[in-house]
XYZ file of C-alpha atoms in Angstrom:
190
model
C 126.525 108.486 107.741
C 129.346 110.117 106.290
C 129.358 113.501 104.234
C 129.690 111.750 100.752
C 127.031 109.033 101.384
C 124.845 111.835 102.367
C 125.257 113.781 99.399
C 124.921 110.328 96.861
C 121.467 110.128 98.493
C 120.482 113.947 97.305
C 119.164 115.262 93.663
C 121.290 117.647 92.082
C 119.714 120.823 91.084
C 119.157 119.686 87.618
C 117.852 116.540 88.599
C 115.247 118.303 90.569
C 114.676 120.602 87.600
C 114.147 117.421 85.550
C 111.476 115.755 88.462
C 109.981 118.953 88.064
C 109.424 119.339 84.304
C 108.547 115.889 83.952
C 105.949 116.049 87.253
C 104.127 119.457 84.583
C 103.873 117.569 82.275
C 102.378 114.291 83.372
C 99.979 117.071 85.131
C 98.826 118.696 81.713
C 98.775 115.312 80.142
C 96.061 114.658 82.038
C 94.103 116.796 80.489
C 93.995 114.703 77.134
C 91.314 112.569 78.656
C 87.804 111.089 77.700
C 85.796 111.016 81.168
C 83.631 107.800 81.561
C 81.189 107.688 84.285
C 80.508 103.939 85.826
C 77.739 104.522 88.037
C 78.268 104.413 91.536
C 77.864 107.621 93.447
C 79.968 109.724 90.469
C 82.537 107.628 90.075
C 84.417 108.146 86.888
C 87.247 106.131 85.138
C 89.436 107.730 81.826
C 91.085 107.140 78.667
C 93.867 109.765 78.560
C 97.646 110.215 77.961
C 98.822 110.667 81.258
C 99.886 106.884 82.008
C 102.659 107.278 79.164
C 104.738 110.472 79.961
C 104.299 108.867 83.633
C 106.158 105.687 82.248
C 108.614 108.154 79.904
C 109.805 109.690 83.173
C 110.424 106.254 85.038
C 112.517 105.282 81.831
C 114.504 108.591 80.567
C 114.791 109.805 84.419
C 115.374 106.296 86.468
C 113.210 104.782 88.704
C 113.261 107.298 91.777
C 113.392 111.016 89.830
C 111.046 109.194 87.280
C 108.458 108.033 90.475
C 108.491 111.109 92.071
C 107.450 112.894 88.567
C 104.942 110.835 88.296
C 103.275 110.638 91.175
C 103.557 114.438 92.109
C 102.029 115.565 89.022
C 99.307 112.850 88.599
C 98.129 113.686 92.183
C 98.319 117.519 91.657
C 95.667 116.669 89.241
C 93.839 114.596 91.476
C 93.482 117.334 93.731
C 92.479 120.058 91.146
C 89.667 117.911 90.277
C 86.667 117.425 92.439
C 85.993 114.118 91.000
C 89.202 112.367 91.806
C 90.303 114.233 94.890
C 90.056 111.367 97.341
C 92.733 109.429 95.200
C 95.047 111.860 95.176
C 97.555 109.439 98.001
C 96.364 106.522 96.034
C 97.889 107.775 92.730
C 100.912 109.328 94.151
C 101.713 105.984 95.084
C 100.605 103.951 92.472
C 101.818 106.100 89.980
C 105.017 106.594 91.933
C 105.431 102.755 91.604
C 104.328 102.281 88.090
C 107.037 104.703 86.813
C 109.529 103.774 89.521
C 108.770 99.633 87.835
C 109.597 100.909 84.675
C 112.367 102.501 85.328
C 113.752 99.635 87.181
C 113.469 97.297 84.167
C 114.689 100.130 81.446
C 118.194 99.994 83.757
C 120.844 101.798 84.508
C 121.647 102.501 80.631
C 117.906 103.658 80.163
C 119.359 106.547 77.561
C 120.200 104.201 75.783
C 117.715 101.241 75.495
C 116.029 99.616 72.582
C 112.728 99.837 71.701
C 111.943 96.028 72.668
C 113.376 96.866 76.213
C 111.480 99.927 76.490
C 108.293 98.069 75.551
C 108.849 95.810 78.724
C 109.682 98.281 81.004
C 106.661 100.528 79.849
C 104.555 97.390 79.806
C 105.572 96.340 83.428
C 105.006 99.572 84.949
C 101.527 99.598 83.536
C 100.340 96.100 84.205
C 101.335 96.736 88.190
C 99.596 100.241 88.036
C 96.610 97.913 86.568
C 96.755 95.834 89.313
C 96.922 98.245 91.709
C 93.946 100.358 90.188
C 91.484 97.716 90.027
C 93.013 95.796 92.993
C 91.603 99.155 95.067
C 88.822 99.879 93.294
C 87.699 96.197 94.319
C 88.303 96.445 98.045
C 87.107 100.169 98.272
C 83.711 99.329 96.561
C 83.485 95.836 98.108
C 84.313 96.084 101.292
C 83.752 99.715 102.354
C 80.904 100.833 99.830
C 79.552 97.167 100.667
C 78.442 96.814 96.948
C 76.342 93.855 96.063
C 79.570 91.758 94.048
C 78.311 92.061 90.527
C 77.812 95.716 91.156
C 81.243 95.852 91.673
C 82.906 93.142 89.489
C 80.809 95.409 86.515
C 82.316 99.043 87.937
C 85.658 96.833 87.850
C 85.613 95.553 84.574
C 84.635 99.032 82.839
C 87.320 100.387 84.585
C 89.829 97.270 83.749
C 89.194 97.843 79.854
C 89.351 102.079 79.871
C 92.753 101.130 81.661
C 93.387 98.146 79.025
C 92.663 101.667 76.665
C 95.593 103.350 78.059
C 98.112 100.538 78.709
C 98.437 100.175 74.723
C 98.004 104.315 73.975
C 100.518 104.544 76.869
C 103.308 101.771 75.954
C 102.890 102.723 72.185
C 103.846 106.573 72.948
C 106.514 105.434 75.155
C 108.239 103.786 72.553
C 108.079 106.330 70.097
C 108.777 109.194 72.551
C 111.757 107.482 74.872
C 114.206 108.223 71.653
C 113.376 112.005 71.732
C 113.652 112.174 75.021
C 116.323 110.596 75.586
C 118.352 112.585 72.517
C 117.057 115.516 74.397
C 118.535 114.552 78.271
C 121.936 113.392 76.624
C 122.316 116.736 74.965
C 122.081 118.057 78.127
C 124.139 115.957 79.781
C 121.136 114.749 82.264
């Protein structure tokens, strides 16, 4: 691998600057939540803000700087809380994916997408990060817990509608905060 190949493959200092700004503040977003407890052994599911500024970074920083935002400071949170702590690989992943998704579909020109294009990108990040969330929380309760099936199709439908909750809060910020954002990243010449 030559030098220049090499150095396409690194993030620039602001970049990194950027993955970590955006990773703080999908962490504090977190912390605009409503805790819901479904009923096996603690578990909890959430409405919150988090999913959106997630999504936001996958959009205004591209699919990779956006990811890595995402999924660092969801699972910081994950492991500052006792409750969720065991996720915390899960949702660096997942959330690394549901941001990297969106910023797939926003493009290359993601600075400068419409709202309609934003909607889909925000919307196909979050429907995989749905499927992914309750796609686990089936096989983990079902097949490890060895829950009796309606035990877990009920813990999996509570949890599908709080995350039904957040897809629309989520998609609905995105498209009224990728504009600022974006304004913001351009003036900086991000």
């Amino acid at each position: 691998m030559n030098q220049q190949s090499m150095q396409k493959n690194k993030f620039s200092t602001r970049q990194l600057t950027f993955i970590g700004l955006m990773a703080a503040i999908v962490f504090v977003s977190n912390y605009i939540q409503f805790k819901i407890p479904i009923g096996i052994g603690g578990d909890m599911t959430r409405i919150h803000v988090a999913n959106a500024f997630c999504l936001l970074g996958g959009i205004v920083l591209g699919p990779v700087a956006g990811g890595l935002s995402a999924g660092i400071g969801s699972a910081l949170f994950d492991i500052l809380d006792p409750v969720f702590i065991t996720s915390a690989p899960f949702t660096f992943v997942f959330k690394f994916l549901m941001a990297f998704v969106a910023g797939l579909v926003a493009g290359k020109r993601r600075l400068n997408t419409t709202a309609c294009r934003n909607l889909i990108a925000a919307s196909a990040g979050q429907m995989l990060y749905i499927a992914l969330y309750i796609g686990k929380k089936f096989i983990t309760y079902y097949f490890f817990h060895r829950e009796p099936i309606d035990v877990v199709l009920a813990t999996c439908t509570t949890s599908l509608i709080s995350s039904l909750v957040n897809a629309v809060i989520s998609v609905l910020l995105v498209v009224l905060l990728v504009p600022a954002f974006s304004k913001i990243l351009k003036s900086m010449h991000a």
